[in-house]
Tab-separated table of C-alpha atoms in Angstrom:
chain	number	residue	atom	x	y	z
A	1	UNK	CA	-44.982	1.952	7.095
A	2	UNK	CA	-42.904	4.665	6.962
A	3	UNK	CA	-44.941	6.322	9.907
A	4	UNK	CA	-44.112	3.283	12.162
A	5	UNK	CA	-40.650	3.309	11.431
A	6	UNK	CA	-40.762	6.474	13.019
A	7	UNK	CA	-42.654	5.923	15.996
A	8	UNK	CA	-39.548	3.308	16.624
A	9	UNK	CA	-37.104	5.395	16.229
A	10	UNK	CA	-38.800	7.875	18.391
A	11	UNK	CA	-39.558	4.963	21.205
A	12	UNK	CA	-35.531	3.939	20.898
A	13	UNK	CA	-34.439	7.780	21.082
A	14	UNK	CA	-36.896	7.874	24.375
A	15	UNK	CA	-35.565	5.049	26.366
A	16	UNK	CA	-31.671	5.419	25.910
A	17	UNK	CA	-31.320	7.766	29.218
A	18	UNK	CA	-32.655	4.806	31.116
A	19	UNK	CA	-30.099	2.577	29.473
A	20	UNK	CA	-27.301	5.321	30.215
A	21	UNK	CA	-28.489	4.844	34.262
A	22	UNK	CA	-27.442	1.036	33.690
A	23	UNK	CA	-24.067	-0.250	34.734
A	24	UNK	CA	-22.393	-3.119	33.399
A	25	UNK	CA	-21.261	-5.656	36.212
A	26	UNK	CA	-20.909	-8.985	33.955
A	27	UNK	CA	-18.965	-9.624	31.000
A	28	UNK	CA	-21.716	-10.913	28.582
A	29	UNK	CA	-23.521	-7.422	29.510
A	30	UNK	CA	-25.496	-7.841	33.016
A	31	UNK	CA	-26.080	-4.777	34.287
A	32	UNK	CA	-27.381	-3.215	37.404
A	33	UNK	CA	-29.053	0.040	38.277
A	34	UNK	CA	-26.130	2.729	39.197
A	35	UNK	CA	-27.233	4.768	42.502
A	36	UNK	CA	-25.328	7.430	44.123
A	37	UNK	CA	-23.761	6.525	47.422
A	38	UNK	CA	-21.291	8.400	49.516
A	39	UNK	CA	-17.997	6.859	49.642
A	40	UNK	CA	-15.719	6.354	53.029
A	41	UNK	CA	-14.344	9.472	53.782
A	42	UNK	CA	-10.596	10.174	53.187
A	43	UNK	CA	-7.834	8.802	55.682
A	44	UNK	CA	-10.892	6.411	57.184
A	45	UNK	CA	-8.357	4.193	58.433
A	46	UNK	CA	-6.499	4.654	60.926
A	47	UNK	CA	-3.191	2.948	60.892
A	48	UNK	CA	-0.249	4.735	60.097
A	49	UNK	CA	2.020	3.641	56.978
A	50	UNK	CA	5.293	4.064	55.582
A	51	UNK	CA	4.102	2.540	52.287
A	52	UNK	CA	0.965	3.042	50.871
A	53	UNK	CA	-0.456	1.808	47.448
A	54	UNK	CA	-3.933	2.415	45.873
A	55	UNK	CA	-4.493	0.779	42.111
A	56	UNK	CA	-6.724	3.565	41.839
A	57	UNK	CA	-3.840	5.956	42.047
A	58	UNK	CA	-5.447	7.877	45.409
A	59	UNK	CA	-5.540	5.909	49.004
A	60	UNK	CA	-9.639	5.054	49.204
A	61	UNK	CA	-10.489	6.159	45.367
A	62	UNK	CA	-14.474	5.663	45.147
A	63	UNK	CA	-15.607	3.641	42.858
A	64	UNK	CA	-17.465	4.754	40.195
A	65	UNK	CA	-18.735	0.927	38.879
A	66	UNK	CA	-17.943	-2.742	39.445
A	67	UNK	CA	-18.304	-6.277	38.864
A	68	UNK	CA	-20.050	-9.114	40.131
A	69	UNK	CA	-18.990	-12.046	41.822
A	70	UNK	CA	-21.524	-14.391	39.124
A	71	UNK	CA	-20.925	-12.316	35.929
A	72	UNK	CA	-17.269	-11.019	36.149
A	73	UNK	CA	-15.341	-13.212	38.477
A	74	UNK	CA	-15.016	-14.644	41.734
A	75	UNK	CA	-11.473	-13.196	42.893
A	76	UNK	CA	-9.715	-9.661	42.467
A	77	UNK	CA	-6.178	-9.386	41.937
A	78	UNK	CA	-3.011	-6.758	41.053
A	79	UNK	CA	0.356	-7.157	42.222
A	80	UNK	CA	3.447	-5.008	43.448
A	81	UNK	CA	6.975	-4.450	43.231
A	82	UNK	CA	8.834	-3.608	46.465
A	83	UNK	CA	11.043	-0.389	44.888
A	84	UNK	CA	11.341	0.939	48.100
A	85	UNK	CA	14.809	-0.657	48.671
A	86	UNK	CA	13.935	-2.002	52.268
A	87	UNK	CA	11.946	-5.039	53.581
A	88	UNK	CA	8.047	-4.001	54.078
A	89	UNK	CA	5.702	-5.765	55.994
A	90	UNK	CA	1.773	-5.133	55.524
A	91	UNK	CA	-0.371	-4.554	57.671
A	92	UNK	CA	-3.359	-3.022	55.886
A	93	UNK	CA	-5.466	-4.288	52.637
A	94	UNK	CA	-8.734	-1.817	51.621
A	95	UNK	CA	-11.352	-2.141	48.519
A	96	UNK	CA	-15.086	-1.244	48.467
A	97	UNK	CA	-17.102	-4.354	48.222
A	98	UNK	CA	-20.435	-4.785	49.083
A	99	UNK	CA	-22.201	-8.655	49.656
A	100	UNK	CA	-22.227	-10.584	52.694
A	101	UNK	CA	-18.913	-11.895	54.667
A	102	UNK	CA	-16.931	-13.199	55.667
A	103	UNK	CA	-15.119	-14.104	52.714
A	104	UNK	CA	-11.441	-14.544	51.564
A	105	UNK	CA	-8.261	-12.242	51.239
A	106	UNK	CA	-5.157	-13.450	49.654
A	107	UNK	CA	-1.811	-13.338	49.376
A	108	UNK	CA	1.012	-14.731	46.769
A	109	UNK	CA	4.808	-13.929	46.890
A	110	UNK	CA	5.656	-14.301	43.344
A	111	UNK	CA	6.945	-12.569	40.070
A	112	UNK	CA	4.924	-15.278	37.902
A	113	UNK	CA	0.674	-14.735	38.103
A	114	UNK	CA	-0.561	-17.366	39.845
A	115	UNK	CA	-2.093	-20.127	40.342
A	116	UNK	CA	-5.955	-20.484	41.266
A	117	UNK	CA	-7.687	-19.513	44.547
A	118	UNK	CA	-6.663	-21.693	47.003
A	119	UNK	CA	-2.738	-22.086	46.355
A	120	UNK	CA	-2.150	-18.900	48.029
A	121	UNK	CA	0.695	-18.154	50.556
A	122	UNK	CA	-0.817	-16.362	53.259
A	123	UNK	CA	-4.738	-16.029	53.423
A	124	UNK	CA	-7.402	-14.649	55.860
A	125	UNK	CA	-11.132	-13.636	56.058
A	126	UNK	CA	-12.592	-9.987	55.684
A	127	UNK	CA	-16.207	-8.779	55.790
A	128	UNK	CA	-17.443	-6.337	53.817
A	129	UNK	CA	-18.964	-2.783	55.094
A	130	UNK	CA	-21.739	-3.181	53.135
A	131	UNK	CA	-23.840	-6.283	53.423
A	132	UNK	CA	-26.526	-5.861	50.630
A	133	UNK	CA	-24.679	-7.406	47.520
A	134	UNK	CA	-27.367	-5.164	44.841
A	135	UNK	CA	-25.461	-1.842	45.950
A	136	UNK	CA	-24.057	-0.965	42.943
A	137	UNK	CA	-21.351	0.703	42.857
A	138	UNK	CA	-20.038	-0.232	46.595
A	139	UNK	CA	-19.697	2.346	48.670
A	140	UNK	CA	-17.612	2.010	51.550
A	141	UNK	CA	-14.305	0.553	51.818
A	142	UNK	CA	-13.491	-2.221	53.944
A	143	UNK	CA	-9.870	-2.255	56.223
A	144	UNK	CA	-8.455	-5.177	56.545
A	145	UNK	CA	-5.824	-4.964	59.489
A	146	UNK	CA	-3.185	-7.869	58.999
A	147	UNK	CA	-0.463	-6.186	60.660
A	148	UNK	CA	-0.447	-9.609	62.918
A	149	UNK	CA	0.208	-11.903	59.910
A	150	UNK	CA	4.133	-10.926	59.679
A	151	UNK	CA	3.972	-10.910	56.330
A	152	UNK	CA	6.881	-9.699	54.887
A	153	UNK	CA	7.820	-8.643	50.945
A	154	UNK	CA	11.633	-8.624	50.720
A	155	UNK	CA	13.445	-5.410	49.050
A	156	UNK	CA	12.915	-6.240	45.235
A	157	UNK	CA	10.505	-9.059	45.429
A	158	UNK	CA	7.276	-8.913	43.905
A	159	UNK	CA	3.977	-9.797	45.379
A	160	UNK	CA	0.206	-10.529	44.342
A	161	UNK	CA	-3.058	-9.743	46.542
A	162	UNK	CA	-6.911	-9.961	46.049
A	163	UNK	CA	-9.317	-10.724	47.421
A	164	UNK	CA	-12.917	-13.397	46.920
A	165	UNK	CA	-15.821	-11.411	45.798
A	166	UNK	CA	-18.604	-11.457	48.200
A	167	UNK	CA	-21.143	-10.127	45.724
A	168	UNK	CA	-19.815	-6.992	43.937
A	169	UNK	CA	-16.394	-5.768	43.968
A	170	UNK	CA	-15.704	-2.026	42.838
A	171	UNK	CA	-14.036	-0.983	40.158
A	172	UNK	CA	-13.391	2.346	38.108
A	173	UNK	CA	-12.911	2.484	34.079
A	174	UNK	CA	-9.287	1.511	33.034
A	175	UNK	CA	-6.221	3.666	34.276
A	176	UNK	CA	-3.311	1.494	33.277
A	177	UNK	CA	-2.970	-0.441	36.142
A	178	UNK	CA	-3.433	-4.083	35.737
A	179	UNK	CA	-6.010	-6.312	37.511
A	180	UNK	CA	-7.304	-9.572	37.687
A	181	UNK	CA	-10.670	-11.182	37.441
A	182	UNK	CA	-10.555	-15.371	38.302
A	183	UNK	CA	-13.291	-15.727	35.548
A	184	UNK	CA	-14.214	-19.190	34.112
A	185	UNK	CA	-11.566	-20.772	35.363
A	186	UNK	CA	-8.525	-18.340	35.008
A	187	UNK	CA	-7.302	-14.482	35.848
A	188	UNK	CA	-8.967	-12.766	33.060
A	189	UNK	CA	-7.361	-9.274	32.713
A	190	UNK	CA	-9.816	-6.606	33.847
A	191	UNK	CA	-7.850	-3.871	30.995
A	192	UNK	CA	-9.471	-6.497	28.159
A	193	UNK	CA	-12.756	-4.884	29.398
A	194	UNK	CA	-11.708	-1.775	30.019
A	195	UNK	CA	-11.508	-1.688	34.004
A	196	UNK	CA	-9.616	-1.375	37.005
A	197	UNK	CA	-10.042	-3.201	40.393
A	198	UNK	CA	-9.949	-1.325	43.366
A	199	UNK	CA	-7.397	-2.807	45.686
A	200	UNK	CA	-5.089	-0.963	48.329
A	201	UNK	CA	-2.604	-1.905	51.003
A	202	UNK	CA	-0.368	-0.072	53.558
A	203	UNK	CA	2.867	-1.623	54.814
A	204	UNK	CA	5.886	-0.392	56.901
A	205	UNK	CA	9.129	-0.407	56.999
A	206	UNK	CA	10.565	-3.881	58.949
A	207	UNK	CA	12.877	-1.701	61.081
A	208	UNK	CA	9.908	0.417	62.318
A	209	UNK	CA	7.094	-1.806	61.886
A	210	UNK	CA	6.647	-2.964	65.804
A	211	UNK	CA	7.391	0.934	66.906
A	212	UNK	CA	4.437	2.474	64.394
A	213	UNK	CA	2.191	-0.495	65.790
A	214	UNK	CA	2.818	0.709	68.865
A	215	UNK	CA	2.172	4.219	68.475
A	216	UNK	CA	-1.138	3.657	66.416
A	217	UNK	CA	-2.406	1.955	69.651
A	218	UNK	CA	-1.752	4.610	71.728
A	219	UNK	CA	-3.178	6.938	69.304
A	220	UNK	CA	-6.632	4.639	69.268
A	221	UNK	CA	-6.945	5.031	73.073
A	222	UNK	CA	-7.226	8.617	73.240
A	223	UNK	CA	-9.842	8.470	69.965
């Protein structure tokens, strides 16, 4: 008896390296096999900024796991607080995704956390970099250019974005920046489980918003 005791304890020793190569992408403890992918490169977008905000901390952090659309929720979200003292309009949202498009980005102007997919202010579609919804974590960013939408967050005024999950959405372990999972019917805090959605945006300045538009264009031709 005591000899196959140990042969268990041996067998459970053996496989836990296999079980360390597992990453969790569900909240009841799905998992998927982690592989190494290169990330997009640093300053892989183009568009010039006055404002630029990462809840990763870094502009295009990679991340490191994430969460799927079946097992940890259908929508990402964080929000913002315009501190900058002047108007800002966006014109850029970024997160590594992978899963096939297109599929939703969204917008709220509000202090409050709100309401479910679908009662959004502005809205648009996206589609991912990476089409195969089993890479795990994603890779590769996605740019979203929205500079055409006019959307505008007043000096002050808070504002909520996310987008819908097209298969997995990336995430890194928790930093202290708060994000959203729309999970089972409601935005399920991603810091209860220890995580942090990837979401990013770049805005400018309203008095030099149409002028930095310009200029990126120009840029682009000579590319």
């Amino acid at each position: 008896m005591k000899n196959l005791l140990l042969l268990i304890s041996i067998l459970a020793v053996a496989v836990l390296p296999a079980v360390a190569l597992e990453g969790v992408c569900g909240k009841n403890g799905q998992t998927r096999p982690v592989e190494v992918h290169p990330h997009h490169p640093a300053g892989g977008s183009p568009l010039l900024a006055d404002v630029e905000y990462s809840t990763g901390g870094a502009m295009e952090t990679p991340a490191t796991t994430g969460g799927a659309m079946d097992g940890w929720g259908t929508h990402f979200l964080t929000a913002w607080v315009n501190t900058t003292g002047q108007d800002v309009y966006l014109s850029e949202f970024g997160w590594p995704a992978s899963g096939p498009g297109p599929v939703a980005w969204m917008v709220w102007i509000t202090e409050d956390l709100p309401g479910a997919p679908g009662t959004q202010t502005f809205s648009g579609q996206w589609t991912p970099s990476v089409g195969d919804p089993d890479e795990f974590p994603p890779s590769t960013y996605a740019f979203v250019d929205v500079t055409a939408e006019n959307m505008v967050i007043p000096a002050g005024a808070s504002f909520y974005f996310g987008y819908e999950n097209p298969g997995t959405g990336g995430q890194i372990d928790s930093n202290g920046i708060e994000t959203f999972a729309w999970y089972e019917g409601a935005w399920d805090p991603d810091s209860a489980w220890a995580r942090t959605a990837l979401l990013q945006f770049k805005a400018n300045f309203a008095s030099v918003a149409t002028e930095r538009a310009t200029l990126a264009q120009v840029k682009n031709l000579f590319r």
